PDB file of C-alpha atoms and ligand atoms in Angstrom:
ATOM      1  CA  MET A 319     -30.896  24.647  50.195  1.00  0.00           C
ATOM      2  CA  ARG A 320     -34.124  27.293  50.504  1.00  0.00           C
ATOM      3  CA  ASP A 321     -32.448  30.187  51.819  1.00  0.00           C
ATOM      4  CA  ALA A 322     -29.770  30.580  49.225  1.00  0.00           C
ATOM      5  CA  THR A 323     -31.275  30.349  46.892  1.00  0.00           C
ATOM      6  CA  SER A 324     -34.916  32.977  48.436  1.00  0.00           C
ATOM      7  CA  ALA A 325     -33.110  35.944  46.530  1.00  0.00           C
ATOM      8  CA  ALA A 326     -32.499  34.206  43.093  1.00  0.00           C
ATOM      9  CA  HIS A 327     -36.151  32.862  43.781  1.00  0.00           C
ATOM     10  CA  ARG A 328     -36.997  36.592  44.186  1.00  0.00           C
ATOM     11  CA  GLU A 329     -35.975  38.072  41.133  1.00  0.00           C
ATOM     12  CA  LEU A 330     -37.054  35.057  38.690  1.00  0.00           C
ATOM     13  CA  ASP A 331     -40.641  35.014  40.173  1.00  0.00           C
ATOM     14  CA  ALA A 332     -40.546  38.876  39.011  1.00  0.00           C
ATOM     15  CA  GLN A 333     -38.765  38.719  35.870  1.00  0.00           C
ATOM     16  CA  MET A 334     -41.633  36.090  35.075  1.00  0.00           C
ATOM     17  CA  SER A 335     -44.592  37.914  35.818  1.00  0.00           C
ATOM     18  CA  ALA A 336     -43.490  40.299  33.449  1.00  0.00           C
ATOM     19  CA  PHE A 337     -45.533  38.142  30.724  1.00  0.00           C
ATOM     20  CA  ASP A 338     -48.454  38.472  30.878  1.00  0.00           C
ATOM     21  CA  LEU A 339     -50.186  34.767  30.699  1.00  0.00           C
ATOM     22  CA  ALA A 340     -53.467  35.479  29.757  1.00  0.00           C
ATOM     23  CA  THR A 341     -53.109  36.423  26.646  1.00  0.00           C
ATOM     24  CA  PHE A 342     -51.635  34.016  22.792  1.00  0.00           C
ATOM     25  CA  SER A 343     -48.100  35.759  23.285  1.00  0.00           C
ATOM     26  CA  GLY A 344     -47.372  36.814  26.918  1.00  0.00           C
ATOM     27  CA  TYR A 345     -47.848  32.349  27.215  1.00  0.00           C
ATOM     28  CA  ARG A 346     -45.879  31.400  24.469  1.00  0.00           C
ATOM     29  CA  ARG A 347     -42.789  33.843  25.178  1.00  0.00           C
ATOM     30  CA  PHE A 348     -43.087  32.166  29.012  1.00  0.00           C
ATOM     31  CA  LEU A 349     -43.701  28.791  27.438  1.00  0.00           C
ATOM     32  CA  GLN A 350     -40.039  29.627  25.294  1.00  0.00           C
ATOM     33  CA  ALA A 351     -38.218  31.165  28.027  1.00  0.00           C
ATOM     34  CA  SER A 352     -38.947  28.355  30.481  1.00  0.00           C
ATOM     35  CA  ALA A 353     -37.689  25.710  27.663  1.00  0.00           C
ATOM     36  CA  GLY A 354     -34.658  27.915  26.872  1.00  0.00           C
ATOM     37  CA  ALA A 355     -33.433  26.658  30.884  1.00  0.00           C
ATOM     38  CA  LEU A 356     -35.382  22.948  31.433  1.00  0.00           C
ATOM     39  CA  LEU A 357     -34.828  21.224  28.556  1.00  0.00           C
ATOM     40  CA  PRO A 358     -30.547  21.882  28.512  1.00  0.00           C
ATOM     41  CA  LEU A 359     -30.636  21.246  32.144  1.00  0.00           C
ATOM     42  CA  GLU A 360     -32.287  18.428  32.071  1.00  0.00           C
ATOM     43  CA  ALA A 361     -29.969  17.089  28.951  1.00  0.00           C
ATOM     44  CA  ALA A 362     -27.388  17.966  31.218  1.00  0.00           C
ATOM     45  CA  LEU A 363     -28.881  15.979  34.591  1.00  0.00           C
ATOM     46  CA  VAL A 364     -28.831  12.874  31.792  1.00  0.00           C
ATOM     47  CA  GLU A 365     -25.809  13.347  30.342  1.00  0.00           C
ATOM     48  CA  ALA A 366     -25.007  12.939  34.028  1.00  0.00           C
ATOM     49  CA  GLY A 367     -26.966   9.737  34.611  1.00  0.00           C
ATOM     50  CA  VAL A 368     -30.112  11.104  37.459  1.00  0.00           C
ATOM     51  CA  ALA A 369     -31.909   8.415  36.264  1.00  0.00           C
ATOM     52  CA  ARG A 370     -29.375   6.118  38.244  1.00  0.00           C
ATOM     53  CA  MET A 371     -29.987   8.771  41.237  1.00  0.00           C
ATOM     54  CA  PHE A 372     -34.261   9.194  40.545  1.00  0.00           C
ATOM     55  CA  PRO A 373     -35.679   5.684  39.529  1.00  0.00           C
ATOM     56  CA  ASP A 374     -38.631   7.906  38.495  1.00  0.00           C
ATOM     57  CA  TRP A 375     -36.383   9.936  36.145  1.00  0.00           C
ATOM     58  CA  PRO A 376     -38.708   9.405  33.199  1.00  0.00           C
ATOM     59  CA  GLU A 377     -42.017  10.636  35.371  1.00  0.00           C
ATOM     60  CA  ARG A 378     -40.484  13.924  35.949  1.00  0.00           C
ATOM     61  CA  ALA A 379     -38.571  15.219  32.380  1.00  0.00           C
ATOM     62  CA  ARG A 380     -40.785  17.399  31.233  1.00  0.00           C
ATOM     63  CA  SER A 381     -38.694  18.426  28.020  1.00  0.00           C
ATOM     64  CA  ALA A 382     -41.109  16.472  25.959  1.00  0.00           C
ATOM     65  CA  ALA A 383     -43.813  17.939  27.469  1.00  0.00           C
ATOM     66  CA  ILE A 384     -42.823  21.946  26.778  1.00  0.00           C
ATOM     67  CA  THR A 385     -41.705  21.250  23.672  1.00  0.00           C
ATOM     68  CA  ALA A 386     -45.593  19.804  22.549  1.00  0.00           C
ATOM     69  CA  ASP A 387     -46.458  23.203  23.895  1.00  0.00           C
ATOM     70  CA  LEU A 388     -44.165  25.404  22.117  1.00  0.00           C
ATOM     71  CA  VAL A 389     -45.441  23.432  18.768  1.00  0.00           C
ATOM     72  CA  ARG A 390     -49.003  23.546  19.593  1.00  0.00           C
ATOM     73  CA  LEU A 391     -48.032  27.245  19.763  1.00  0.00           C
ATOM     74  CA  GLY A 392     -45.890  26.917  16.331  1.00  0.00           C
ATOM     75  CA  LYS A 393     -42.981  28.208  17.663  1.00  0.00           C
ATOM     76  CA  ASP A 394     -39.575  25.637  18.015  1.00  0.00           C
ATOM     77  CA  ALA A 395     -38.544  25.304  21.938  1.00  0.00           C
ATOM     78  CA  ASN A 396     -34.586  26.212  20.105  1.00  0.00           C
ATOM     79  CA  ALA A 397     -32.213  29.020  21.641  1.00  0.00           C
ATOM     80  CA  THR A 398     -31.501  27.479  25.177  1.00  0.00           C
ATOM     81  CA  VAL A 399     -29.344  28.855  27.206  1.00  0.00           C
ATOM     82  CA  SER A 400     -25.196  26.812  27.734  1.00  0.00           C
ATOM     83  CA  VAL A 401     -25.210  25.326  31.124  1.00  0.00           C
ATOM     84  CA  LEU A 402     -21.975  23.767  32.323  1.00  0.00           C
ATOM     85  CA  PRO A 403     -21.368  19.853  33.340  1.00  0.00           C
ATOM     86  CA  LEU A 404     -23.117  18.316  36.795  1.00  0.00           C
ATOM     87  CA  THR A 405     -21.731  16.710  38.727  1.00  0.00           C
ATOM     88  CA  PRO A 406     -23.925  14.082  41.603  1.00  0.00           C
ATOM     89  CA  SER A 407     -23.850  17.211  44.303  1.00  0.00           C
ATOM     90  CA  GLY A 408     -24.347  19.696  41.276  1.00  0.00           C
ATOM     91  CA  MET A 409     -27.585  16.824  40.196  1.00  0.00           C
ATOM     92  CA  ILE A 410     -29.077  17.905  43.369  1.00  0.00           C
ATOM     93  CA  GLY A 411     -29.008  21.810  43.125  1.00  0.00           C
ATOM     94  CA  ALA A 412     -30.175  21.515  39.238  1.00  0.00           C
ATOM     95  CA  MET A 413     -32.903  18.689  40.466  1.00  0.00           C
ATOM     96  CA  TYR A 414     -34.118  21.274  43.614  1.00  0.00           C
ATOM     97  CA  VAL A 415     -34.926  24.550  40.942  1.00  0.00           C
ATOM     98  CA  LEU A 416     -36.452  22.634  38.761  1.00  0.00           C
ATOM     99  CA  GLU A 417     -38.159  19.862  41.271  1.00  0.00           C
ATOM    100  CA  GLY A 418     -39.382  23.322  43.134  1.00  0.00           C
ATOM    101  CA  SER A 419     -40.842  24.373  39.799  1.00  0.00           C
ATOM    102  CA  ARG A 420     -43.690  22.883  40.162  1.00  0.00           C
ATOM    103  CA  LEU A 421     -44.828  25.147  42.773  1.00  0.00           C
ATOM    104  CA  GLY A 422     -44.582  28.250  40.966  1.00  0.00           C
ATOM    105  CA  ALA A 423     -46.568  26.565  37.970  1.00  0.00           C
ATOM    106  CA  LYS A 424     -48.866  24.948  39.920  1.00  0.00           C
ATOM    107  CA  PHE A 425     -49.919  29.010  40.936  1.00  0.00           C
ATOM    108  CA  LEU A 426     -49.648  30.481  37.053  1.00  0.00           C
ATOM    109  CA  LEU A 427     -51.707  27.525  35.443  1.00  0.00           C
ATOM    110  CA  LYS A 428     -54.619  28.700  38.222  1.00  0.00           C
ATOM    111  CA  THR A 429     -54.598  32.551  35.737  1.00  0.00           C
ATOM    112  CA  VAL A 430     -53.780  30.188  32.496  1.00  0.00           C
ATOM    113  CA  ALA A 431     -57.294  28.513  33.331  1.00  0.00           C
ATOM    114  CA  ASP A 432     -59.473  32.084  33.624  1.00  0.00           C
ATOM    115  CA  THR A 433     -58.165  32.916  29.639  1.00  0.00           C
ATOM    116  CA  ALA A 434     -60.564  33.207  26.909  1.00  0.00           C
ATOM    117  CA  ASP A 435     -58.658  31.948  24.463  1.00  0.00           C
ATOM    118  CA  PRO A 436     -58.424  28.322  23.664  1.00  0.00           C
ATOM    119  CA  ARG A 437     -55.345  27.728  22.124  1.00  0.00           C
ATOM    120  CA  ILE A 438     -53.045  28.702  25.279  1.00  0.00           C
ATOM    121  CA  GLY A 439     -55.853  26.129  27.459  1.00  0.00           C
ATOM    122  CA  GLU A 440     -54.566  23.501  24.944  1.00  0.00           C
ATOM    123  CA  ALA A 441     -50.875  23.821  25.263  1.00  0.00           C
ATOM    124  CA  THR A 442     -51.091  23.466  29.187  1.00  0.00           C
ATOM    125  CA  ALA A 443     -48.333  20.205  28.937  1.00  0.00           C
ATOM    126  CA  TYR A 444     -45.783  21.579  30.672  1.00  0.00           C
ATOM    127  CA  LEU A 445     -47.996  24.101  34.262  1.00  0.00           C
ATOM    128  CA  SER A 446     -49.740  21.460  34.464  1.00  0.00           C
ATOM    129  CA  HIS A 447     -46.816  18.169  34.058  1.00  0.00           C
ATOM    130  CA  GLY A 448     -47.229  15.516  37.176  1.00  0.00           C
ATOM    131  CA  ALA A 449     -49.991  17.436  38.473  1.00  0.00           C
ATOM    132  CA  GLY A 450     -51.839  15.066  41.550  1.00  0.00           C
ATOM    133  CA  HIS A 451     -48.473  12.724  41.842  1.00  0.00           C
ATOM    134  CA  ARG A 452     -46.710  14.640  44.617  1.00  0.00           C
ATOM    135  CA  LEU A 453     -43.064  14.341  43.002  1.00  0.00           C
ATOM    136  CA  TRP A 454     -42.180  17.234  44.728  1.00  0.00           C
ATOM    137  CA  GLN A 455     -43.108  15.625  48.172  1.00  0.00           C
ATOM    138  CA  SER A 456     -41.208  12.851  46.898  1.00  0.00           C
ATOM    139  CA  PHE A 457     -38.055  14.155  45.778  1.00  0.00           C
ATOM    140  CA  LEU A 458     -37.643  16.727  49.595  1.00  0.00           C
ATOM    141  CA  ALA A 459     -37.663  12.815  50.665  1.00  0.00           C
ATOM    142  CA  LYS A 460     -35.125  11.805  48.440  1.00  0.00           C
ATOM    143  CA  LEU A 461     -33.082  14.955  49.113  1.00  0.00           C
ATOM    144  CA  ALA A 462     -33.784  14.489  53.578  1.00  0.00           C
ATOM    145  CA  SER A 463     -32.232  10.606  52.237  1.00  0.00           C
ATOM    146  CA  GLU A 464     -29.229  11.865  50.869  1.00  0.00           C
ATOM    147  CA  GLN A 465     -25.758  12.139  52.576  1.00  0.00           C
ATOM    148  CA  THR A 466     -22.614  11.764  50.652  1.00  0.00           C
ATOM    149  CA  CYS A 467     -23.531  14.905  49.060  1.00  0.00           C
ATOM    150  CA  ASP A 468     -20.844  17.720  49.073  1.00  0.00           C
ATOM    151  CA  GLU A 469     -23.455  20.588  50.404  1.00  0.00           C
ATOM    152  CA  ASP A 470     -21.074  24.092  48.820  1.00  0.00           C
ATOM    153  CA  GLU A 471     -21.234  22.198  45.720  1.00  0.00           C
ATOM    154  CA  VAL A 472     -25.370  21.661  46.061  1.00  0.00           C
ATOM    155  CA  ILE A 473     -25.725  25.449  46.123  1.00  0.00           C
ATOM    156  CA  GLU A 474     -23.421  26.681  43.445  1.00  0.00           C
ATOM    157  CA  ALA A 475     -25.068  23.935  40.951  1.00  0.00           C
ATOM    158  CA  ALA A 476     -29.615  24.967  42.615  1.00  0.00           C
ATOM    159  CA  ARG A 477     -27.553  29.140  42.003  1.00  0.00           C
ATOM    160  CA  SER A 478     -26.653  28.231  38.405  1.00  0.00           C
ATOM    161  CA  ALA A 479     -29.937  26.770  37.413  1.00  0.00           C
ATOM    162  CA  PHE A 480     -31.384  29.471  38.539  1.00  0.00           C
ATOM    163  CA  ALA A 481     -29.213  32.018  36.797  1.00  0.00           C
ATOM    164  CA  ALA A 482     -30.086  29.693  33.811  1.00  0.00           C
ATOM    165  CA  PHE A 483     -33.290  30.359  34.038  1.00  0.00           C
ATOM    166  CA  GLU A 484     -33.013  34.451  34.459  1.00  0.00           C
ATOM    167  CA  GLN A 485     -31.057  34.029  31.399  1.00  0.00           C
ATOM    168  CA  ALA A 486     -33.584  32.544  29.493  1.00  0.00           C
ATOM    169  CA  ALA A 487     -36.135  34.441  30.314  1.00  0.00           C
ATOM    170  CA  ASP A 488     -33.810  37.661  29.814  1.00  0.00           C
ATOM    171  CA  ARG A 489     -33.997  36.688  26.616  1.00  0.00           C
ATOM    172  CA  ALA A 490     -37.374  35.219  25.022  1.00  0.00           C
TER     173      ALA A 490
HETATM  174  C1  LIG B1257     -43.935  33.319  37.865  1.00  0.00           C
HETATM  175  C2  LIG B1257     -43.753  32.358  38.903  1.00  0.00           C
HETATM  176  C3  LIG B1257     -43.417  31.906  39.784  1.00  0.00           C
HETATM  177  C4  LIG B1257     -44.164  32.165  41.236  1.00  0.00           C
HETATM  178  C5  LIG B1257     -45.954  32.760  41.025  1.00  0.00           C
HETATM  179  C6  LIG B1257     -43.442  30.965  42.042  1.00  0.00           C
HETATM  180  C7  LIG B1257     -43.598  30.174  43.297  1.00  0.00           C
HETATM  181  C8  LIG B1257     -43.567  29.495  44.051  1.00  0.00           C
HETATM  182  C9  LIG B1257     -44.725  29.551  45.773  1.00  0.00           C
HETATM  183  C10 LIG B1257     -46.218  30.218  45.710  1.00  0.00           C
HETATM  184  C11 LIG B1257     -43.887  28.398  46.884  1.00  0.00           C
HETATM  185  C12 LIG B1257     -43.493  28.392  47.474  1.00  0.00           C
HETATM  186  C13 LIG B1257     -44.668  26.836  46.962  1.00  0.00           C
HETATM  187  C14 LIG B1257     -44.695  26.016  47.769  1.00  0.00           C
HETATM  188  O1  LIG B1257     -43.864  26.402  49.518  1.00  0.00           O
HETATM  189  O2  LIG B1257     -46.291  25.400  48.892  1.00  0.00           O
HETATM  190  C15 LIG B1257     -42.834  27.994  44.885  1.00  0.00           C
HETATM  191  C16 LIG B1257     -41.426  27.693  46.133  1.00  0.00           C
HETATM  192  C17 LIG B1257     -40.671  27.159  45.061  1.00  0.00           C
HETATM  193  N1  LIG B1257     -39.864  27.788  43.654  1.00  0.00           N
HETATM  194 FE1  LIG B1257     -41.093  29.021  43.081  1.00  0.00          FE
HETATM  195  N2  LIG B1257     -42.542  30.594  41.851  1.00  0.00           N
HETATM  196  C18 LIG B1257     -42.058  30.174  40.217  1.00  0.00           C
HETATM  197  C19 LIG B1257     -41.682  30.228  39.532  1.00  0.00           C
HETATM  198  C20 LIG B1257     -40.929  29.203  39.326  1.00  0.00           C
HETATM  199  C21 LIG B1257     -39.347  28.818  39.044  1.00  0.00           C
HETATM  200  C22 LIG B1257     -39.529  29.367  37.328  1.00  0.00           C
HETATM  201  C23 LIG B1257     -38.358  27.993  39.885  1.00  0.00           C
HETATM  202  C24 LIG B1257     -37.430  27.272  39.349  1.00  0.00           C
HETATM  203  C25 LIG B1257     -36.752  27.487  37.659  1.00  0.00           C
HETATM  204  C26 LIG B1257     -38.868  27.968  40.830  1.00  0.00           C
HETATM  205  C27 LIG B1257     -38.954  27.501  41.769  1.00  0.00           C
HETATM  206  C28 LIG B1257     -38.897  27.479  42.897  1.00  0.00           C
HETATM  207  C29 LIG B1257     -38.278  26.230  44.151  1.00  0.00           C
HETATM  208  C30 LIG B1257     -36.958  25.709  44.098  1.00  0.00           C
HETATM  209  C31 LIG B1257     -39.372  26.589  45.371  1.00  0.00           C
HETATM  210  C32 LIG B1257     -39.306  25.211  46.421  1.00  0.00           C
HETATM  211  C33 LIG B1257     -38.229  26.623  47.840  1.00  0.00           C
HETATM  212  C34 LIG B1257     -38.811  25.593  48.925  1.00  0.00           C
HETATM  213  O3  LIG B1257     -39.776  25.310  49.584  1.00  0.00           O
HETATM  214  O4  LIG B1257     -37.275  24.741  49.640  1.00  0.00           O
HETATM  215  N3  LIG B1257     -39.673  29.481  40.370  1.00  0.00           N
HETATM  216  N4  LIG B1257     -42.897  28.775  43.909  1.00  0.00           N
END
């Protein structure tokens, strides 16, 4: 999956890096871009029954965290991209992208931690979400134990999830 999505990740990384997270407006646009894809993807996961596949879903969901950050910065998280309904295999692909985004978030949090603007430091529920809970590692364990999924569908959904983030970043 990493190979199948590495080009998409590189592009998204470049796109997201264009937001200057050390400035109030740059950080807010970054959060809006992230929310624009995260909210509809998490909604599609819930709709598809993600909590049956991942019983710890409440611990993984970040819609409330990113919405709270945006509210703190005086913005609603409303301009979301549209995503297609997910099949069970599709859920795994979407979860791969969302859980993987925590790895980038950990790195971005360091940039944010260095900024002098206190408003930014008070709105990091999304970037710091799940830190120390080994959610990526437990996701990988779950991925390895999944026997019945359709690999093409998983990859297709992962690519679509990356595309949703790219679209949301274009619009932010
Ligand atoms: C500027 C933004 C980003 C940076 C700097 C970044 C950085 C990174 C880094 C350093 C890793 C590897 C960490 C490791 O192997 O321990 C990683 C992995 C990953 N990132 Fe990002 N990332 C960013 C944004 C995103 C976003 C927005 C998404 C998804 C929406 C994402 C999805 C992933 C995935 C799925 C992986 C796992 C790859 C794998 O090992 O299979 N990243 N990222």
